[in-house]
XYZ file of C-alpha atoms in Angstrom:
394
model
C 0.000 0.000 0.000
C 1.177 3.509 -0.722
C 0.432 6.971 0.633
C 1.161 10.103 -1.375
C 2.412 13.260 0.290
C 4.555 16.323 -0.376
C 3.960 15.899 -4.083
C 5.429 18.565 -6.391
C 5.017 16.766 -9.719
C 3.519 13.579 -11.089
C 4.080 10.453 -8.951
C 4.593 8.649 -12.278
C 7.872 10.546 -12.663
C 9.233 7.688 -10.518
C 9.505 5.548 -13.649
C 12.426 5.593 -16.085
C 14.066 8.988 -16.599
C 10.994 10.921 -15.446
C 7.921 12.356 -17.126
C 8.421 14.039 -20.486
C 7.569 17.730 -20.510
C 5.474 19.658 -23.032
C 8.305 21.909 -24.186
C 6.671 23.338 -27.284
C 5.470 26.875 -27.840
C 2.132 27.668 -26.160
C 0.589 27.820 -29.651
C 1.373 24.143 -30.329
C 0.231 23.035 -26.881
C -3.085 24.922 -27.278
C -3.612 23.074 -30.571
C -3.630 19.669 -28.873
C 0.184 19.593 -28.816
C 0.263 19.352 -32.616
C 2.884 20.962 -34.849
C 4.491 18.437 -37.204
C 2.657 20.030 -40.145
C 2.436 23.611 -38.835
C 4.468 26.406 -40.410
C 6.098 28.881 -38.019
C 6.648 32.311 -39.594
C 6.535 34.126 -36.234
C 7.473 31.552 -33.550
C 9.785 28.562 -33.020
C 8.113 25.206 -33.706
C 10.047 22.502 -31.830
C 7.984 19.707 -33.353
C 9.592 19.799 -36.811
C 12.919 21.423 -37.774
C 11.690 21.771 -41.370
C 9.233 24.435 -40.171
C 12.173 26.834 -39.755
C 11.998 27.552 -43.479
C 8.719 29.463 -43.013
C 10.327 32.262 -40.968
C 8.963 35.480 -42.420
C 10.250 38.960 -43.185
C 11.113 39.503 -39.541
C 13.989 37.087 -39.954
C 15.063 36.618 -36.308
C 12.887 35.148 -33.547
C 13.628 35.035 -29.802
C 11.352 32.591 -27.966
C 10.807 32.450 -24.184
C 8.203 30.161 -22.632
C 7.087 28.730 -19.314
C 4.236 27.004 -17.514
C 2.423 26.965 -14.174
C 0.795 23.687 -13.152
C -1.614 22.709 -10.379
C -1.682 18.964 -9.628
C -4.327 16.989 -7.742
C -3.235 13.420 -7.041
C -5.408 10.793 -5.358
C -5.302 7.106 -4.456
C -7.141 4.836 -2.036
C -4.623 5.921 0.609
C -4.978 9.690 0.354
C -4.760 12.795 -1.801
C -2.538 15.813 -2.242
C -2.452 19.097 -4.177
C 0.640 20.968 -5.330
C 1.611 23.858 -7.611
C 4.848 24.002 -9.583
C 6.263 25.755 -12.628
C 9.256 25.840 -14.937
C 10.466 27.329 -18.184
C 9.670 25.345 -21.332
C 11.915 26.907 -23.936
C 14.616 29.499 -24.424
C 15.462 29.738 -28.100
C 16.681 31.714 -31.089
C 15.889 31.116 -34.757
C 16.950 33.051 -37.851
C 17.080 33.092 -41.612
C 20.717 32.949 -42.758
C 19.982 32.861 -46.505
C 17.053 32.360 -48.860
C 17.329 28.602 -48.416
C 19.034 28.012 -45.044
C 17.558 28.641 -41.576
C 19.125 28.055 -38.159
C 17.838 27.598 -34.590
C 19.302 26.995 -31.127
C 17.446 26.408 -27.891
C 17.529 24.988 -24.358
C 14.627 22.884 -23.081
C 13.853 20.699 -20.028
C 13.181 17.279 -21.565
C 12.081 15.326 -18.472
C 11.449 16.022 -14.806
C 11.463 13.818 -11.711
C 9.806 15.072 -8.538
C 7.906 12.751 -6.190
C 7.634 11.583 -2.595
C 5.471 8.738 -1.317
C 5.349 6.238 1.537
C 5.078 2.482 1.312
C 5.945 -0.654 3.270
C 8.272 -3.589 2.663
C 7.893 -6.973 4.404
C 10.353 -8.204 7.009
C 11.656 -11.565 5.840
C 10.339 -14.473 7.916
C 7.661 -12.411 9.700
C 4.278 -10.865 8.974
C 5.540 -7.378 9.885
C 6.577 -4.547 7.582
C 9.145 -1.802 7.545
C 8.006 1.691 6.499
C 9.877 3.067 3.495
C 9.811 6.489 1.842
C 10.672 7.025 -1.822
C 11.877 10.429 -2.970
C 13.061 11.659 -6.347
C 14.236 14.908 -7.903
C 16.082 16.236 -10.929
C 15.594 15.664 -14.628
C 17.171 15.821 -18.073
C 17.544 18.951 -20.199
C 18.824 19.417 -23.731
C 20.729 21.971 -25.743
C 19.681 21.677 -29.382
C 20.742 23.102 -32.729
C 18.466 22.838 -35.777
C 18.950 23.523 -39.485
C 16.224 23.928 -42.091
C 16.649 23.880 -45.880
C 14.056 25.033 -48.405
C 14.189 22.839 -51.499
C 11.537 24.873 -53.318
C 8.452 26.934 -52.509
C 6.522 23.806 -51.538
C 9.004 21.435 -49.967
C 11.463 21.807 -47.100
C 13.585 19.528 -44.918
C 15.379 19.946 -41.606
C 17.505 18.268 -39.001
C 18.291 18.698 -35.338
C 20.985 17.522 -32.938
C 20.539 17.631 -29.164
C 22.997 17.315 -26.307
C 21.041 15.695 -23.454
C 22.307 16.133 -19.905
C 21.030 16.057 -16.342
C 21.048 14.318 -12.958
C 18.276 12.274 -11.356
C 18.413 11.598 -7.606
C 16.484 8.638 -6.168
C 16.270 8.105 -2.425
C 14.907 5.237 -0.344
C 14.575 5.861 3.392
C 13.957 2.685 5.446
C 12.986 3.144 9.090
C 13.567 0.343 11.611
C 15.337 0.758 14.954
C 17.610 3.037 12.921
C 17.140 4.985 9.707
C 18.882 3.820 6.552
C 18.979 6.157 3.543
C 19.975 4.812 0.130
C 20.650 7.613 -2.361
C 21.314 6.909 -6.038
C 22.629 9.915 -7.963
C 22.728 9.186 -11.689
C 24.020 11.652 -14.275
C 22.909 11.182 -17.881
C 24.669 12.494 -20.981
C 24.330 11.756 -24.664
C 23.483 13.104 -28.098
C 20.263 12.500 -30.039
C 19.393 13.229 -33.666
C 16.245 13.907 -35.645
C 15.033 14.744 -39.162
C 11.860 16.358 -40.457
C 10.146 17.414 -43.653
C 7.153 19.522 -44.681
C 5.293 19.817 -47.962
C 2.591 22.410 -48.589
C 0.256 23.010 -51.513
C -2.185 25.882 -52.027
C -5.367 25.271 -53.991
C -6.367 28.722 -55.133
C -9.825 27.886 -56.441
C -10.849 26.284 -53.132
C -8.826 28.810 -51.062
C -7.315 25.861 -49.217
C -3.745 25.239 -48.092
C -2.702 21.665 -47.332
C 0.483 20.988 -45.356
C 1.922 17.522 -44.741
C 4.731 16.815 -42.290
C 6.829 13.920 -41.035
C 9.546 13.497 -38.410
C 11.891 10.779 -37.219
C 13.923 10.966 -34.008
C 16.490 8.188 -34.031
C 17.155 5.784 -31.192
C 20.099 7.123 -29.198
C 22.184 6.141 -26.202
C 22.262 7.934 -22.863
C 25.422 7.284 -20.884
C 24.602 6.928 -17.176
C 27.245 7.386 -14.485
C 26.627 7.812 -10.809
C 27.026 6.619 -7.266
C 25.031 4.935 -4.523
C 25.404 6.319 -1.010
C 24.297 4.364 2.079
C 23.793 6.502 5.178
C 22.826 5.008 8.553
C 21.224 7.563 10.855
C 21.657 11.052 9.504
C 23.115 12.250 12.806
C 26.174 10.014 12.408
C 26.597 10.458 8.669
C 28.132 7.012 8.261
C 28.255 6.716 4.450
C 29.548 4.122 2.049
C 29.926 5.176 -1.581
C 29.932 2.766 -4.508
C 30.407 3.742 -8.142
C 27.979 2.822 -10.904
C 28.428 3.004 -14.641
C 26.082 2.074 -17.469
C 25.744 2.653 -21.198
C 22.462 0.797 -21.492
C 19.969 3.668 -21.147
C 18.468 4.816 -24.432
C 15.925 7.155 -25.952
C 13.633 5.240 -28.337
C 13.039 5.585 -32.046
C 10.170 8.016 -32.595
C 8.279 8.584 -35.845
C 5.497 11.059 -36.456
C 3.112 12.210 -39.162
C 1.092 15.409 -39.309
C -1.401 17.197 -41.516
C -2.875 20.679 -41.373
C -5.555 22.299 -43.516
C -6.109 26.066 -43.748
C -9.458 27.029 -45.275
C -10.298 30.561 -46.494
C -7.214 31.863 -44.661
C -9.247 31.690 -41.417
C -9.915 28.132 -40.281
C -7.002 25.804 -39.590
C -7.304 22.139 -38.588
C -4.249 20.141 -37.493
C -3.679 16.483 -36.629
C -0.540 14.716 -35.364
C 0.272 11.074 -34.720
C 3.535 9.927 -33.129
C 4.778 6.505 -32.116
C 7.715 5.862 -29.800
C 9.188 2.350 -29.681
C 9.809 2.166 -25.944
C 9.280 -1.588 -26.214
C 12.766 -1.765 -27.771
C 14.338 -0.124 -24.703
C 15.198 -3.224 -22.698
C 18.190 -2.357 -20.538
C 18.102 0.712 -18.303
C 19.522 1.755 -14.971
C 16.100 1.059 -13.479
C 14.164 -2.179 -14.008
C 10.822 -1.065 -15.495
C 9.455 -2.750 -18.606
C 8.324 -0.378 -21.362
C 5.701 -0.624 -24.096
C 5.122 1.048 -27.448
C 3.704 4.552 -26.982
C 1.226 6.291 -29.291
C 0.144 9.927 -29.069
C -2.741 11.535 -30.985
C -3.286 15.285 -31.230
C -6.087 17.325 -32.789
C -6.254 21.117 -33.041
C -8.418 23.926 -34.421
C -7.338 27.537 -34.928
C -9.547 30.516 -35.770
C -7.576 33.329 -37.439
C -8.640 36.990 -37.733
C -10.963 37.908 -40.586
C -8.582 40.705 -41.546
C -4.792 40.567 -41.236
C -4.608 43.953 -39.522
C -7.270 45.906 -37.687
C -7.348 48.954 -35.442
C -9.655 47.058 -33.085
C -7.599 44.957 -30.652
C -10.112 42.092 -30.286
C -10.283 41.576 -34.068
C -6.568 40.666 -34.163
C -6.797 37.798 -31.675
C -6.248 34.150 -32.671
C -8.342 31.485 -30.906
C -7.211 27.876 -30.459
C -8.674 24.583 -29.222
C -7.181 21.098 -28.951
C -7.357 17.525 -27.682
C -4.458 15.157 -26.976
C -4.422 11.479 -26.023
C -1.298 9.599 -24.884
C -1.328 5.824 -24.367
C 1.730 6.004 -22.099
C 4.813 3.805 -22.337
C 4.760 1.788 -19.108
C 2.291 -0.142 -16.974
C 1.678 -0.236 -13.225
C 0.231 -3.520 -11.920
C -0.294 -4.478 -15.566
C -2.427 -1.364 -16.189
C -1.689 1.226 -18.857
C -1.094 4.717 -17.486
C -2.683 6.793 -20.230
C -3.385 10.528 -20.381
C -6.045 12.793 -21.912
C -5.735 16.567 -22.178
C -8.074 19.315 -23.472
C -6.646 22.743 -24.278
C -7.713 26.258 -25.258
C -5.554 29.246 -26.081
C -5.323 32.705 -27.553
C -2.665 34.399 -29.668
C -2.108 38.112 -29.182
C -0.088 39.695 -32.001
C 1.606 43.010 -31.246
C 4.226 45.102 -32.957
C 7.299 42.834 -33.191
C 5.944 40.673 -30.335
C 3.657 37.622 -30.335
C 2.156 36.557 -27.017
C 0.613 33.080 -26.843
C -1.345 31.982 -23.781
C -2.887 28.544 -23.301
C -4.827 26.630 -20.651
C -5.023 22.873 -20.381
C -6.927 20.403 -18.214
C -5.689 16.840 -18.152
C -6.100 13.451 -16.505
C -3.431 10.779 -16.130
C -4.438 7.250 -15.142
C -7.849 7.285 -16.850
C -8.799 3.678 -16.081
C -11.126 3.160 -13.110
C -8.761 0.597 -11.620
C -5.664 2.824 -11.804
C -3.875 2.873 -8.460
C -3.112 6.613 -8.668
C -5.119 9.241 -10.532
C -3.729 12.606 -11.475
C -5.787 15.661 -12.472
C -4.051 18.873 -13.410
C -4.641 22.424 -14.610
C -1.831 23.997 -16.605
C -1.190 27.524 -17.830
C 1.303 27.935 -20.698
C 2.783 31.245 -21.798
C 5.271 31.974 -24.565
C 6.569 35.284 -25.841
C 8.181 35.591 -29.273
C 10.226 38.675 -30.078
C 10.521 39.371 -33.813
C 13.416 41.345 -35.247
C 15.129 41.948 -38.569
C 18.884 41.544 -38.952
C 21.310 41.873 -41.843
C 19.188 44.542 -43.568
C 21.029 47.121 -45.634
C 20.903 50.661 -44.336
C 20.080 53.486 -46.698
C 21.002 57.152 -46.201
C 18.899 59.963 -47.574
């Protein structure tokens, strides 16, 4: 039996390398976390590096984003509520020629933050020892992307990421004394991805069709760390042992997307991604993983006129749904997730402000041991500038 307390993030961040964050721009998240087939003339689209080629006349974009999240977690042993926040993206993208486009950004890939109580049996007796599990840390990445425009309809792109971070796992066993086992594991490794977009405008129907595809290749994460045993914190009697592993990996991920823009006002977007976690067999921890599928659906309502003196007529409205099957099971039960989102885009002179709200549930099945409900506010600010322009003197 388990009791949840002092929860700052999802209790499911206990598994693997933590829960994966929504690190996209608030526009993408508001559209059901879609973006594989979305162009990005005035923001940075992390879903597909090929979208860099749609950067507009303002040829430099600075992107800053963050979120605020309220979690409600419940089980048959109790409930808890917590609020936490973090940045989601700090990036720069620019046009370096008519065909080449470049981006660089820092993002928090995963996060681990949990604390819960349980019990372990005493061998040979019917009694139990109380044990507390704690975790913190996560993995971030520093990425560089390059987009290339083949022609007016077709573009390709690639991205390389340097993944790094430390995850701390503690087990505190209380008997006549207190034994703390702390495992500090540092992960490093590079990952690589490719993307493409193709768009076609049908003038008679006033319809623009955009197709997109991505592949993020399976990549290794080197894990090095130490295990520290401490008996009674007052005495600080520690024994340190070294660990080393090259068996942790990020899975192969493939994705397809489509977006349709009708009458320059109504945009529909759909994404499907599949991550082959079932091929990740050897990790520092012992969980078994399963193939993950994620479906996203979005709708965007654009202004009737491109520019208006009335502030409300310039706003962009967004709605979305996202369903994630999850990639692990607890007690042979899938831990899936459903999220509904709404958002608004506020264009200003050289600044785009995107604000989104999402409500989600993790552990949808009635027999899930732990259910998580959350409210999340996403904000991103994109600063648009123009570099390398020739100056003219009167």
